[in-house]
Tab-separated table of C-alpha atoms in Angstrom:
chain	number	residue	atom	x	y	z
A	1	MET	CA	14.673	315.543	-4.321
A	2	GLU	CA	17.690	315.431	-6.837
A	3	ASN	CA	20.040	316.781	-4.007
A	4	THR	CA	18.959	314.078	-1.764
A	5	GLN	CA	19.243	311.524	-4.268
A	6	ALA	CA	22.832	312.440	-5.122
A	7	GLN	CA	23.522	312.464	-1.320
A	8	LEU	CA	22.363	308.965	-0.908
A	9	SER	CA	24.277	307.708	-4.277
A	10	LYS	CA	27.458	309.145	-2.352
A	11	THR	CA	26.568	307.351	0.568
A	12	ASN	CA	26.138	304.283	-0.784
A	13	GLY	CA	29.850	304.494	-1.745
A	14	PHE	CA	30.504	303.353	1.774
A	15	ILE	CA	28.930	300.124	1.149
A	16	SER	CA	31.353	297.318	1.278
A	17	ALA	CA	32.332	294.783	-1.274
A	18	TRP	CA	30.275	292.175	0.553
A	19	GLN	CA	27.273	294.001	0.235
A	20	ARG	CA	27.798	294.957	-3.246
A	21	TRP	CA	28.742	291.042	-4.302
A	22	ARG	CA	25.258	289.970	-2.432
A	23	GLU	CA	23.184	292.549	-4.622
A	24	ARG	CA	24.945	291.214	-7.883
A	25	ALA	CA	24.316	287.809	-7.069
A	26	ASN	CA	20.753	288.144	-5.689
A	27	GLY	CA	19.475	290.819	-7.710
A	28	LYS	CA	17.918	292.042	-4.389
A	29	PRO	CA	18.907	294.540	-1.695
A	30	SER	CA	21.711	292.605	0.278
A	31	LEU	CA	19.449	293.236	3.762
A	32	ALA	CA	16.850	291.241	2.655
A	33	ARG	CA	19.105	288.524	1.628
A	34	LEU	CA	21.132	287.681	4.300
A	35	ASN	CA	21.331	284.425	5.493
A	36	CYS	CA	19.696	283.814	8.950
A	37	LEU	CA	18.645	281.157	11.356
A	38	PRO	CA	15.052	280.697	11.996
A	39	ILE	CA	14.206	281.089	15.871
A	40	GLY	CA	10.765	281.030	17.457
A	41	ALA	CA	9.441	283.995	18.607
A	42	GLU	CA	8.623	282.455	21.920
A	43	ARG	CA	12.215	281.540	22.454
A	44	ILE	CA	13.025	285.328	22.360
A	45	SER	CA	12.539	287.413	25.580
A	46	VAL	CA	13.933	290.921	26.570
A	47	LEU	CA	15.198	291.181	30.217
A	48	SER	CA	14.225	294.236	32.104
A	49	SER	CA	17.039	295.351	34.116
A	50	PRO	CA	20.353	295.014	35.192
A	51	GLU	CA	19.549	293.225	38.228
A	52	THR	CA	17.492	290.907	36.239
A	53	PHE	CA	20.433	290.385	33.838
A	54	ARG	CA	22.790	289.498	36.736
A	55	THR	CA	20.302	286.901	38.177
A	56	THR	CA	19.431	285.371	35.018
A	57	LEU	CA	23.447	284.990	34.045
A	58	LEU	CA	23.967	283.495	37.614
A	59	ALA	CA	21.373	280.839	37.398
A	60	MET	CA	22.218	279.961	33.740
A	61	ILE	CA	25.764	279.180	34.983
A	62	ALA	CA	24.393	277.201	38.040
A	63	GLN	CA	22.111	275.063	35.466
A	64	ALA	CA	24.652	274.728	32.489
A	65	ARG	CA	25.465	270.898	31.759
A	66	GLN	CA	27.812	271.232	28.346
A	67	ARG	CA	29.171	274.700	27.669
A	68	ILE	CA	29.808	278.091	29.168
A	69	LEU	CA	31.742	280.533	26.800
A	70	MET	CA	31.559	284.168	27.749
A	71	THR	CA	32.892	287.167	25.634
A	72	THR	CA	33.198	290.490	27.196
A	73	LEU	CA	35.417	293.577	27.279
A	74	TYR	CA	36.428	292.775	30.812
A	75	LEU	CA	35.407	290.845	33.863
A	76	GLN	CA	36.202	293.249	36.689
A	77	ASP	CA	38.239	292.328	39.797
A	78	ASP	CA	35.142	293.662	42.111
A	79	GLU	CA	32.452	291.957	43.781
A	80	ALA	CA	30.254	291.459	40.893
A	81	GLY	CA	33.297	289.998	38.903
A	82	GLN	CA	33.893	287.799	41.526
A	83	GLU	CA	30.744	286.575	42.099
A	84	VAL	CA	30.468	285.718	38.343
A	85	LEU	CA	34.006	284.008	38.378
A	86	SER	CA	33.018	281.976	41.587
A	87	ALA	CA	30.060	280.818	39.829
A	88	LEU	CA	32.032	279.496	36.984
A	89	TYR	CA	34.285	277.385	39.086
A	90	ALA	CA	31.183	276.022	41.133
A	91	ALA	CA	29.718	275.190	38.076
A	92	LYS	CA	32.878	273.193	36.588
A	93	LYS	CA	33.182	271.550	40.320
A	94	ALA	CA	29.701	270.303	40.010
A	95	GLN	CA	29.709	269.356	36.234
A	96	PRO	CA	33.268	268.258	35.289
A	97	GLN	CA	32.617	267.696	31.590
A	98	LEU	CA	31.563	271.528	31.471
A	99	GLU	CA	33.844	273.513	28.666
A	100	VAL	CA	34.285	276.604	30.320
A	101	ALA	CA	36.061	279.491	28.718
A	102	VAL	CA	35.895	283.489	29.244
A	103	PHE	CA	37.628	285.707	26.063
A	104	VAL	CA	38.235	289.306	27.260
A	105	ASP	CA	40.598	291.895	25.655
A	106	TRP	CA	44.214	291.565	26.491
A	107	HIS	CA	45.173	294.882	27.063
A	108	ARG	CA	42.120	295.945	29.250
A	109	ALA	CA	42.641	292.986	31.347
A	110	GLN	CA	46.265	293.643	32.333
A	111	ARG	CA	45.868	297.310	33.023
A	112	GLY	CA	44.262	299.167	36.244
A	113	LEU	CA	41.575	301.506	35.810
A	114	ILE	CA	42.022	304.949	33.885
A	115	GLY	CA	43.044	307.516	36.313
A	116	LYS	CA	44.061	304.921	39.127
A	117	ALA	CA	47.614	303.452	40.324
A	118	ARG	CA	49.143	301.032	38.067
A	119	SER	CA	48.793	297.715	38.462
A	120	ALA	CA	48.267	294.013	37.220
A	121	GLY	CA	44.821	294.787	36.793
A	122	ASN	CA	41.922	291.957	36.437
A	123	ALA	CA	44.599	289.258	35.480
A	124	ALA	CA	45.884	289.228	38.792
A	125	LEU	CA	42.486	287.951	40.079
A	126	TYR	CA	42.283	285.283	37.213
A	127	ARG	CA	45.650	283.817	38.406
A	128	GLU	CA	44.437	283.947	42.055
A	129	MET	CA	41.715	281.964	41.640
A	130	ALA	CA	43.503	279.472	39.349
A	131	GLN	CA	45.922	278.932	42.150
A	132	ARG	CA	43.596	278.583	44.806
A	133	LEU	CA	40.555	276.568	42.910
A	134	GLY	CA	42.464	274.850	40.305
A	135	PRO	CA	42.191	274.372	36.744
A	136	GLY	CA	38.987	274.359	34.351
A	137	VAL	CA	37.994	277.944	34.123
A	138	GLU	CA	39.882	279.332	31.131
A	139	ILE	CA	40.298	282.823	30.775
A	140	TYR	CA	41.742	283.961	27.583
A	141	GLY	CA	43.154	287.522	26.742
A	142	VAL	CA	42.512	288.375	23.041
A	143	PRO	CA	44.497	291.302	21.608
A	144	ILE	CA	43.189	293.115	18.545
A	145	GLN	CA	46.034	295.688	18.095
A	146	ARG	CA	49.405	296.077	19.547
A	147	ARG	CA	48.392	298.874	22.088
A	148	GLU	CA	44.538	299.247	23.582
A	149	LEU	CA	44.276	302.960	22.139
A	150	LEU	CA	44.166	301.210	18.443
A	151	GLY	CA	41.826	298.452	19.003
A	152	VAL	CA	40.084	296.179	21.658
A	153	MET	CA	38.081	292.847	21.609
A	154	HIS	CA	34.460	294.147	21.762
A	155	LEU	CA	32.640	290.954	21.164
A	156	LYS	CA	29.819	290.401	23.398
A	157	GLY	CA	27.731	287.167	24.263
A	158	PHE	CA	27.234	284.830	26.743
A	159	ILE	CA	26.866	281.017	25.039
A	160	ILE	CA	25.514	278.719	27.744
A	161	ASP	CA	24.386	275.396	26.435
A	162	ASP	CA	22.008	276.167	23.718
A	163	CYS	CA	21.143	279.632	24.640
A	164	VAL	CA	22.415	283.032	23.965
A	165	LEU	CA	22.239	285.585	26.670
A	166	TYR	CA	23.402	289.001	24.574
A	167	SER	CA	23.853	292.370	26.231
A	168	GLY	CA	26.728	295.047	25.641
A	169	ALA	CA	27.440	295.214	29.077
A	170	SER	CA	30.614	294.109	30.554
A	171	LEU	CA	30.864	292.361	34.195
A	172	ASN	CA	31.286	294.442	37.207
A	173	ASN	CA	29.880	296.093	40.079
A	174	VAL	CA	28.028	299.283	38.214
A	175	TYR	CA	26.938	296.888	34.869
A	176	LEU	CA	25.514	294.156	36.902
A	177	GLN	CA	23.829	296.644	39.671
A	178	ARG	CA	25.869	295.686	42.832
A	179	ASN	CA	25.864	298.443	45.426
A	180	HIS	CA	23.134	300.187	44.118
A	181	ARG	CA	24.509	301.952	41.062
A	182	TYR	CA	23.716	300.576	37.729
A	183	ARG	CA	24.874	301.155	34.384
A	184	LEU	CA	21.928	300.480	31.943
A	185	ASP	CA	22.277	298.360	28.838
A	186	ARG	CA	19.923	296.239	26.566
A	187	TYR	CA	19.583	292.460	27.721
A	188	HIS	CA	18.251	289.567	25.450
A	189	LEU	CA	17.870	286.082	25.506
A	190	LEU	CA	17.860	283.916	22.641
A	191	GLN	CA	17.197	279.957	23.130
A	192	ASN	CA	18.292	278.255	19.999
A	193	ARG	CA	20.626	275.731	19.311
A	194	PRO	CA	22.372	276.666	15.881
A	195	LEU	CA	22.631	279.991	16.934
A	196	ALA	CA	24.892	279.045	19.933
A	197	ASP	CA	26.468	276.779	18.139
A	198	SER	CA	27.359	279.368	15.355
A	199	MET	CA	28.546	281.822	18.052
A	200	ALA	CA	30.541	279.067	20.129
A	201	GLY	CA	32.300	277.892	16.835
A	202	LEU	CA	34.143	281.222	16.450
A	203	LEU	CA	35.037	281.353	19.886
A	204	THR	CA	36.502	277.961	19.919
A	205	ASP	CA	37.701	277.687	16.186
A	206	VAL	CA	39.041	281.125	15.781
A	207	LEU	CA	39.754	282.990	18.956
A	208	ARG	CA	41.145	280.461	21.075
A	209	ASN	CA	43.361	279.313	17.910
A	210	GLY	CA	44.531	282.499	17.516
A	211	PRO	CA	48.711	283.047	17.250
A	212	SER	CA	48.535	285.763	19.812
A	213	VAL	CA	45.763	284.491	22.008
A	214	TYR	CA	47.102	283.312	25.515
A	215	SER	CA	45.318	282.139	29.027
A	216	LEU	CA	45.586	284.810	31.446
A	217	ASN	CA	45.156	282.320	34.359
A	218	THR	CA	48.865	281.771	34.622
A	219	ALA	CA	51.785	283.865	34.759
A	220	LYS	CA	53.508	282.287	31.813
A	221	ALA	CA	51.523	284.745	29.565
A	222	PRO	CA	53.986	286.606	27.190
A	223	ARG	CA	54.345	290.357	27.465
A	224	THR	CA	52.957	292.300	24.627
A	225	VAL	CA	56.004	293.314	23.041
A	226	ALA	CA	56.887	289.645	22.396
A	227	ILE	CA	53.841	288.513	20.385
A	228	GLN	CA	53.303	292.045	18.143
A	229	LYS	CA	53.907	290.406	14.950
A	230	ALA	CA	51.421	287.665	15.898
A	231	ILE	CA	49.010	290.326	17.095
A	232	VAL	CA	49.148	291.850	13.532
A	233	LYS	CA	48.652	288.726	11.691
A	234	PHE	CA	45.714	287.588	13.843
A	235	ARG	CA	44.217	291.036	13.297
A	236	ARG	CA	44.171	290.167	9.602
A	237	GLU	CA	42.771	286.843	10.043
A	238	LEU	CA	39.750	288.403	12.277
A	239	ALA	CA	39.298	290.968	9.476
A	240	LYS	CA	38.195	287.885	7.245
A	241	THR	CA	36.101	286.032	9.625
A	242	HIS	CA	32.361	285.191	9.716
A	243	TYR	CA	30.091	283.330	11.649
A	244	ARG	CA	29.272	279.855	10.049
A	245	PHE	CA	25.749	278.740	10.062
A	246	GLY	CA	23.359	277.156	7.530
A	247	GLU	CA	20.056	278.728	6.176
A	248	THR	CA	16.514	277.840	6.465
A	249	PRO	CA	13.404	279.287	5.455
A	250	LEU	CA	11.277	280.840	8.154
A	251	LYS	CA	8.080	279.178	8.962
A	252	HIS	CA	5.191	280.757	10.657
A	253	GLY	CA	5.831	281.975	14.000
A	254	GLU	CA	9.767	282.279	13.402
A	255	VAL	CA	12.043	285.396	13.176
A	256	GLY	CA	15.128	285.399	11.038
A	257	VAL	CA	18.423	285.941	13.250
A	258	THR	CA	21.679	286.706	11.583
A	259	PRO	CA	24.772	286.889	13.645
A	260	LEU	CA	27.394	289.503	12.377
A	261	ILE	CA	31.186	290.051	13.035
A	262	GLY	CA	33.331	293.345	11.833
A	263	LEU	CA	36.378	294.611	12.363
A	264	GLY	CA	38.245	297.426	10.341
A	265	VAL	CA	36.730	299.637	7.610
A	266	ARG	CA	37.019	297.175	4.550
A	267	ASP	CA	34.707	294.688	3.964
A	268	ASN	CA	33.154	294.858	7.477
A	269	GLU	CA	29.875	293.114	7.616
A	270	LEU	CA	28.593	294.585	10.611
A	271	ASN	CA	29.115	298.064	9.446
A	272	ALA	CA	27.393	297.443	5.922
A	273	ALA	CA	24.339	296.179	7.918
A	274	ILE	CA	24.042	299.159	9.962
A	275	LEU	CA	24.155	301.422	6.979
A	276	GLN	CA	21.724	299.117	5.076
A	277	LEU	CA	19.403	299.433	8.465
A	278	ILE	CA	19.580	303.032	8.307
A	279	GLN	CA	19.005	303.572	4.360
A	280	HIS	CA	16.151	300.420	4.547
A	281	ALA	CA	14.172	302.877	6.962
A	282	GLU	CA	10.978	304.368	5.497
A	283	GLN	CA	8.793	305.302	8.626
A	284	ARG	CA	10.648	304.908	11.747
A	285	LEU	CA	14.079	304.684	12.906
A	286	VAL	CA	15.434	304.414	16.645
A	287	LEU	CA	19.003	304.417	17.325
A	288	PHE	CA	20.743	304.082	20.715
A	289	THR	CA	23.973	305.054	21.464
A	290	PRO	CA	25.954	305.978	24.664
A	291	TYR	CA	28.179	308.485	23.298
A	292	PHE	CA	27.316	310.748	20.563
A	293	ASN	CA	30.117	310.667	18.012
A	294	LEU	CA	28.795	308.994	15.047
A	295	PRO	CA	30.954	307.814	11.933
A	296	GLY	CA	30.969	309.687	8.879
A	297	PRO	CA	28.644	307.168	6.809
A	298	VAL	CA	26.408	306.948	9.560
A	299	ARG	CA	25.956	310.483	10.398
A	300	LYS	CA	25.413	311.245	6.411
A	301	SER	CA	22.545	308.511	6.142
A	302	LEU	CA	20.730	309.708	9.186
A	303	ASP	CA	20.997	313.263	7.598
A	304	ILE	CA	19.446	311.962	4.575
A	305	LYS	CA	16.702	310.001	6.442
A	306	ILE	CA	16.081	312.986	8.463
A	307	LYS	CA	15.792	315.225	5.322
A	308	ALA	CA	13.531	312.602	3.504
A	309	GLY	CA	10.946	312.948	6.601
A	310	CYS	CA	11.546	309.346	8.116
A	311	GLN	CA	10.709	309.791	11.797
A	312	VAL	CA	14.100	309.560	13.458
A	313	THR	CA	14.521	309.142	17.327
A	314	ILE	CA	17.998	308.964	18.803
A	315	VAL	CA	18.385	307.838	22.414
A	316	LEU	CA	21.366	308.748	24.342
A	317	GLY	CA	22.747	309.466	27.806
A	318	ASP	CA	22.995	312.984	29.483
A	319	LYS	CA	26.183	313.841	29.876
A	320	THR	CA	26.009	313.343	33.568
A	321	ALA	CA	25.158	309.173	32.767
A	322	ASN	CA	28.178	309.004	30.556
A	323	ASP	CA	30.575	306.029	32.477
A	324	PHE	CA	33.498	309.066	31.823
A	325	TYR	CA	31.974	311.875	33.603
A	326	ILE	CA	33.460	313.046	36.872
A	327	PRO	CA	31.454	315.331	39.018
A	328	PRO	CA	33.023	318.944	39.127
A	329	ASN	CA	33.568	318.725	42.920
A	330	GLU	CA	35.850	315.808	42.242
A	331	PRO	CA	39.784	316.152	40.724
A	332	PHE	CA	39.608	316.986	36.883
A	333	LYS	CA	41.309	314.108	34.850
A	334	ALA	CA	41.447	314.457	31.024
A	335	ILE	CA	39.261	311.716	30.327
A	336	GLY	CA	36.314	313.438	32.050
A	337	ALA	CA	36.112	315.962	29.209
A	338	LEU	CA	34.690	313.340	26.722
A	339	PRO	CA	30.969	313.659	28.099
A	340	TYR	CA	31.556	317.457	26.997
A	341	LEU	CA	33.083	316.615	23.964
A	342	TYR	CA	29.851	314.273	23.100
A	343	GLU	CA	27.330	316.936	24.158
A	344	ALA	CA	28.948	319.509	21.923
A	345	ASN	CA	28.543	317.174	19.046
A	346	LEU	CA	25.113	316.601	19.795
A	347	ARG	CA	24.685	320.590	19.954
A	348	ARG	CA	26.038	320.678	16.415
A	349	PHE	CA	23.988	318.172	15.104
A	350	CYS	CA	20.722	319.555	16.663
A	351	ARG	CA	21.665	322.967	15.487
A	352	THR	CA	21.783	321.594	11.840
A	353	HIS	CA	18.441	319.586	12.274
A	354	GLN	CA	16.402	321.998	14.422
A	355	ARG	CA	13.516	322.210	11.794
A	356	ALA	CA	13.133	318.464	12.019
A	357	ILE	CA	13.084	318.616	15.954
A	358	ASP	CA	10.480	321.500	15.587
A	359	ALA	CA	8.406	319.359	13.028
A	360	GLY	CA	8.603	316.303	15.171
A	361	THR	CA	10.600	313.912	12.441
A	362	LEU	CA	13.678	314.266	14.755
A	363	ASN	CA	13.320	313.306	18.161
A	364	VAL	CA	16.278	313.268	20.471
A	365	HIS	CA	15.775	311.621	23.866
A	366	ILE	CA	18.205	312.182	26.663
A	367	TRP	CA	18.308	309.745	29.273
A	368	ARG	CA	19.107	310.296	33.019
A	369	ASP	CA	18.242	308.361	36.380
A	370	GLY	CA	19.927	309.825	39.492
A	371	ASP	CA	23.862	309.103	39.341
A	372	ASN	CA	23.237	306.091	37.044
A	373	SER	CA	24.955	305.733	33.691
A	374	PHE	CA	23.859	304.728	30.198
A	375	HIS	CA	25.176	302.367	27.711
A	376	LEU	CA	22.314	301.299	25.220
A	377	LYS	CA	23.224	300.619	21.852
A	378	GLY	CA	21.236	299.186	18.781
A	379	LEU	CA	18.740	299.910	16.025
A	380	LEU	CA	15.133	299.272	15.622
A	381	VAL	CA	13.944	299.857	12.057
A	382	ASP	CA	10.353	300.480	11.102
A	383	GLU	CA	8.439	297.298	12.525
A	384	HIS	CA	10.612	294.382	10.896
A	385	TYR	CA	14.368	294.838	11.927
A	386	ALA	CA	16.184	295.041	14.900
A	387	LEU	CA	19.974	295.018	15.510
A	388	LEU	CA	21.253	294.261	19.350
A	389	THR	CA	24.873	294.844	19.421
A	390	GLY	CA	27.786	295.978	21.726
A	391	ASN	CA	28.823	298.686	18.802
A	392	ASN	CA	29.055	302.126	20.464
A	393	PHE	CA	27.978	303.800	16.798
A	394	ASN	CA	31.330	305.688	16.880
A	395	PRO	CA	34.649	306.205	14.833
A	396	ARG	CA	36.633	303.508	17.155
A	397	ALA	CA	33.914	300.841	16.731
A	398	TRP	CA	33.431	301.528	13.251
A	399	ARG	CA	37.081	301.343	12.388
A	400	LEU	CA	39.509	299.912	15.233
A	401	ASP	CA	37.628	297.443	17.556
A	402	LEU	CA	36.367	293.974	16.870
A	403	GLU	CA	32.330	294.079	17.230
A	404	ASN	CA	29.647	291.743	16.482
A	405	GLY	CA	25.811	291.882	16.671
A	406	LEU	CA	22.371	290.052	16.027
A	407	LEU	CA	20.459	291.309	13.181
A	408	ILE	CA	16.751	290.276	13.568
A	409	HIS	CA	14.384	290.107	10.671
A	410	ASP	CA	10.707	289.932	11.800
A	411	PRO	CA	8.682	290.124	8.812
A	412	HIS	CA	5.542	289.304	10.625
A	413	LYS	CA	5.712	291.877	13.405
A	414	LEU	CA	6.169	288.928	16.065
A	415	LEU	CA	8.498	290.723	18.317
A	416	LEU	CA	6.739	294.107	17.738
A	417	ASP	CA	5.376	294.287	21.310
A	418	ARG	CA	8.467	293.119	22.684
A	419	HIS	CA	10.635	295.954	21.414
A	420	LEU	CA	8.171	298.478	21.935
A	421	ALA	CA	7.940	297.790	25.702
A	422	GLU	CA	11.529	297.683	25.769
A	423	LEU	CA	11.491	301.209	24.553
A	424	ASP	CA	8.727	302.454	26.638
A	425	GLN	CA	10.546	301.620	29.637
A	426	ILE	CA	13.776	303.267	28.504
A	427	LEU	CA	12.235	306.531	27.310
A	428	ALA	CA	10.522	306.576	30.753
A	429	TYR	CA	13.589	307.984	31.723
A	430	THR	CA	14.361	310.516	29.003
A	431	GLN	CA	13.367	314.280	28.177
A	432	ARG	CA	12.671	315.155	24.555
A	433	LEU	CA	15.333	317.984	23.562
A	434	ARG	CA	13.194	320.597	22.071
A	435	HIS	CA	15.837	323.045	21.046
A	436	HIS	CA	19.510	322.704	20.709
A	437	LYS	CA	19.870	325.583	23.034
A	438	ALA	CA	18.680	323.645	25.587
A	439	LEU	CA	21.914	321.636	25.930
A	440	ASP	CA	24.863	323.534	28.062
A	441	ALA	CA	26.862	325.861	26.113
A	442	MET	CA	30.794	325.431	26.106
A	443	ASP	CA	30.922	328.587	28.497
A	444	THR	CA	28.996	326.910	31.403
A	445	TYR	CA	31.333	323.720	31.519
A	446	PRO	CA	33.808	323.415	34.409
A	447	ILE	CA	37.030	325.793	33.878
A	448	PRO	CA	39.452	322.634	33.191
A	449	VAL	CA	37.307	321.233	30.443
A	450	GLN	CA	36.816	324.744	28.671
A	451	ARG	CA	40.687	325.106	28.628
A	452	LEU	CA	41.044	321.587	27.484
A	453	ILE	CA	38.406	321.780	24.895
A	454	LYS	CA	39.814	324.882	23.518
A	455	ARG	CA	43.372	323.647	23.354
A	456	LEU	CA	42.273	320.485	21.468
A	457	ALA	CA	40.457	322.862	19.072
A	458	ARG	CA	43.281	325.201	18.213
A	459	VAL	CA	45.378	322.239	16.976
A	460	ARG	CA	42.696	320.255	15.415
A	461	ALA	CA	43.158	317.357	17.909
A	462	ASP	CA	39.745	317.352	18.900
A	463	ARG	CA	38.734	315.384	15.661
A	464	LEU	CA	41.760	312.806	16.435
A	465	VAL	CA	40.347	312.324	19.836
A	466	ASN	CA	36.968	311.765	18.595
A	467	GLN	CA	38.322	308.614	16.139
A	468	VAL	CA	39.773	306.810	18.944
A	469	LEU	CA	37.700	307.406	22.125
């Protein structure tokens, strides 16, 4: 017990100054004292599938009357991306007073797909449609770092009038389930004006006015090298940015929702909330992650919870359900080694905690559904807290990318049935891992993967890869 307490004390050192200030100011744990927006439980719904997400998004765009503000890593030049962009232009034409803006990552929008030929990327589609259909739908490129490898704009959320449609999904064929295949994520619809205003305010007041943020609808957008100083300045500004909203006590039938944002390792309120949520868990903790590559503080907090007897459930995709997976019969590319690196991480983690797996206090569920892929993120803590986020729970999200999330505090368990129904639906396509040896060993991997992993390990570059990918 003393050893567990010592580990817990050490892990608490990772809690940011933001948390410690709140604890000193309130005399209570910061998680319970977070400001929140009250929302009627009946105004929050869980969508069941990528297809439902797509049809809901398109219907909301068509019905919009005031604003459509969207944040996503990318809006792809494919059938689904063109469908969404066409819907935005149609909505603007039908309602000229509409404010329509999409915020995407600057770097990701101006390159082709990994492993494909060099191209102008999705920005070429944005320019072509603007030239053909006219102004009114602005697509802004948001650079977080001078190079994509060092950080991307990973904010999530679609604000349409008084609603927030929140998912970790980006916008392309596989995320929106076009052409049969899908990439599973989580999808929540929250109908609340103050929440929509808070999230919209950050986009219109901070992102759109950023010194390095430019419209990608026009060929006049500068080259990255010309705005490098502005990018550095903007990153410093974003590291200090918060969602703005008032505080109102919860009433009967309401839950509290706190929008959070984070960038970097210092005073990152989203990272702080993630650690607090894990540390707060007493009976049950569920973690969804698409890439098993946990940041050190998260890993240590989970270790402590598992040793303390808290029932921990980790839901992640099989390596074949990873979006970087390349079937062995296709030409190998270095990026295709990532799913195997993640599986190796999982094998080591499960070997360490095999006794907890045997006892049933650690449950690792591996998702697989044909050739579809898995992209879920978030937390469920006991019966009172849930985190919706695009954060992948990896070192890159923890240190480099601009991330956000919605923390739901549900003291009266009003949403519990919805959370459990969502979890049951996800677990229906999983298998519980009973022993770490059930995972493939490295000597069973394709020869090119084995060679690359061994080469990385020899120079300890595997640790660097885990930090940035």
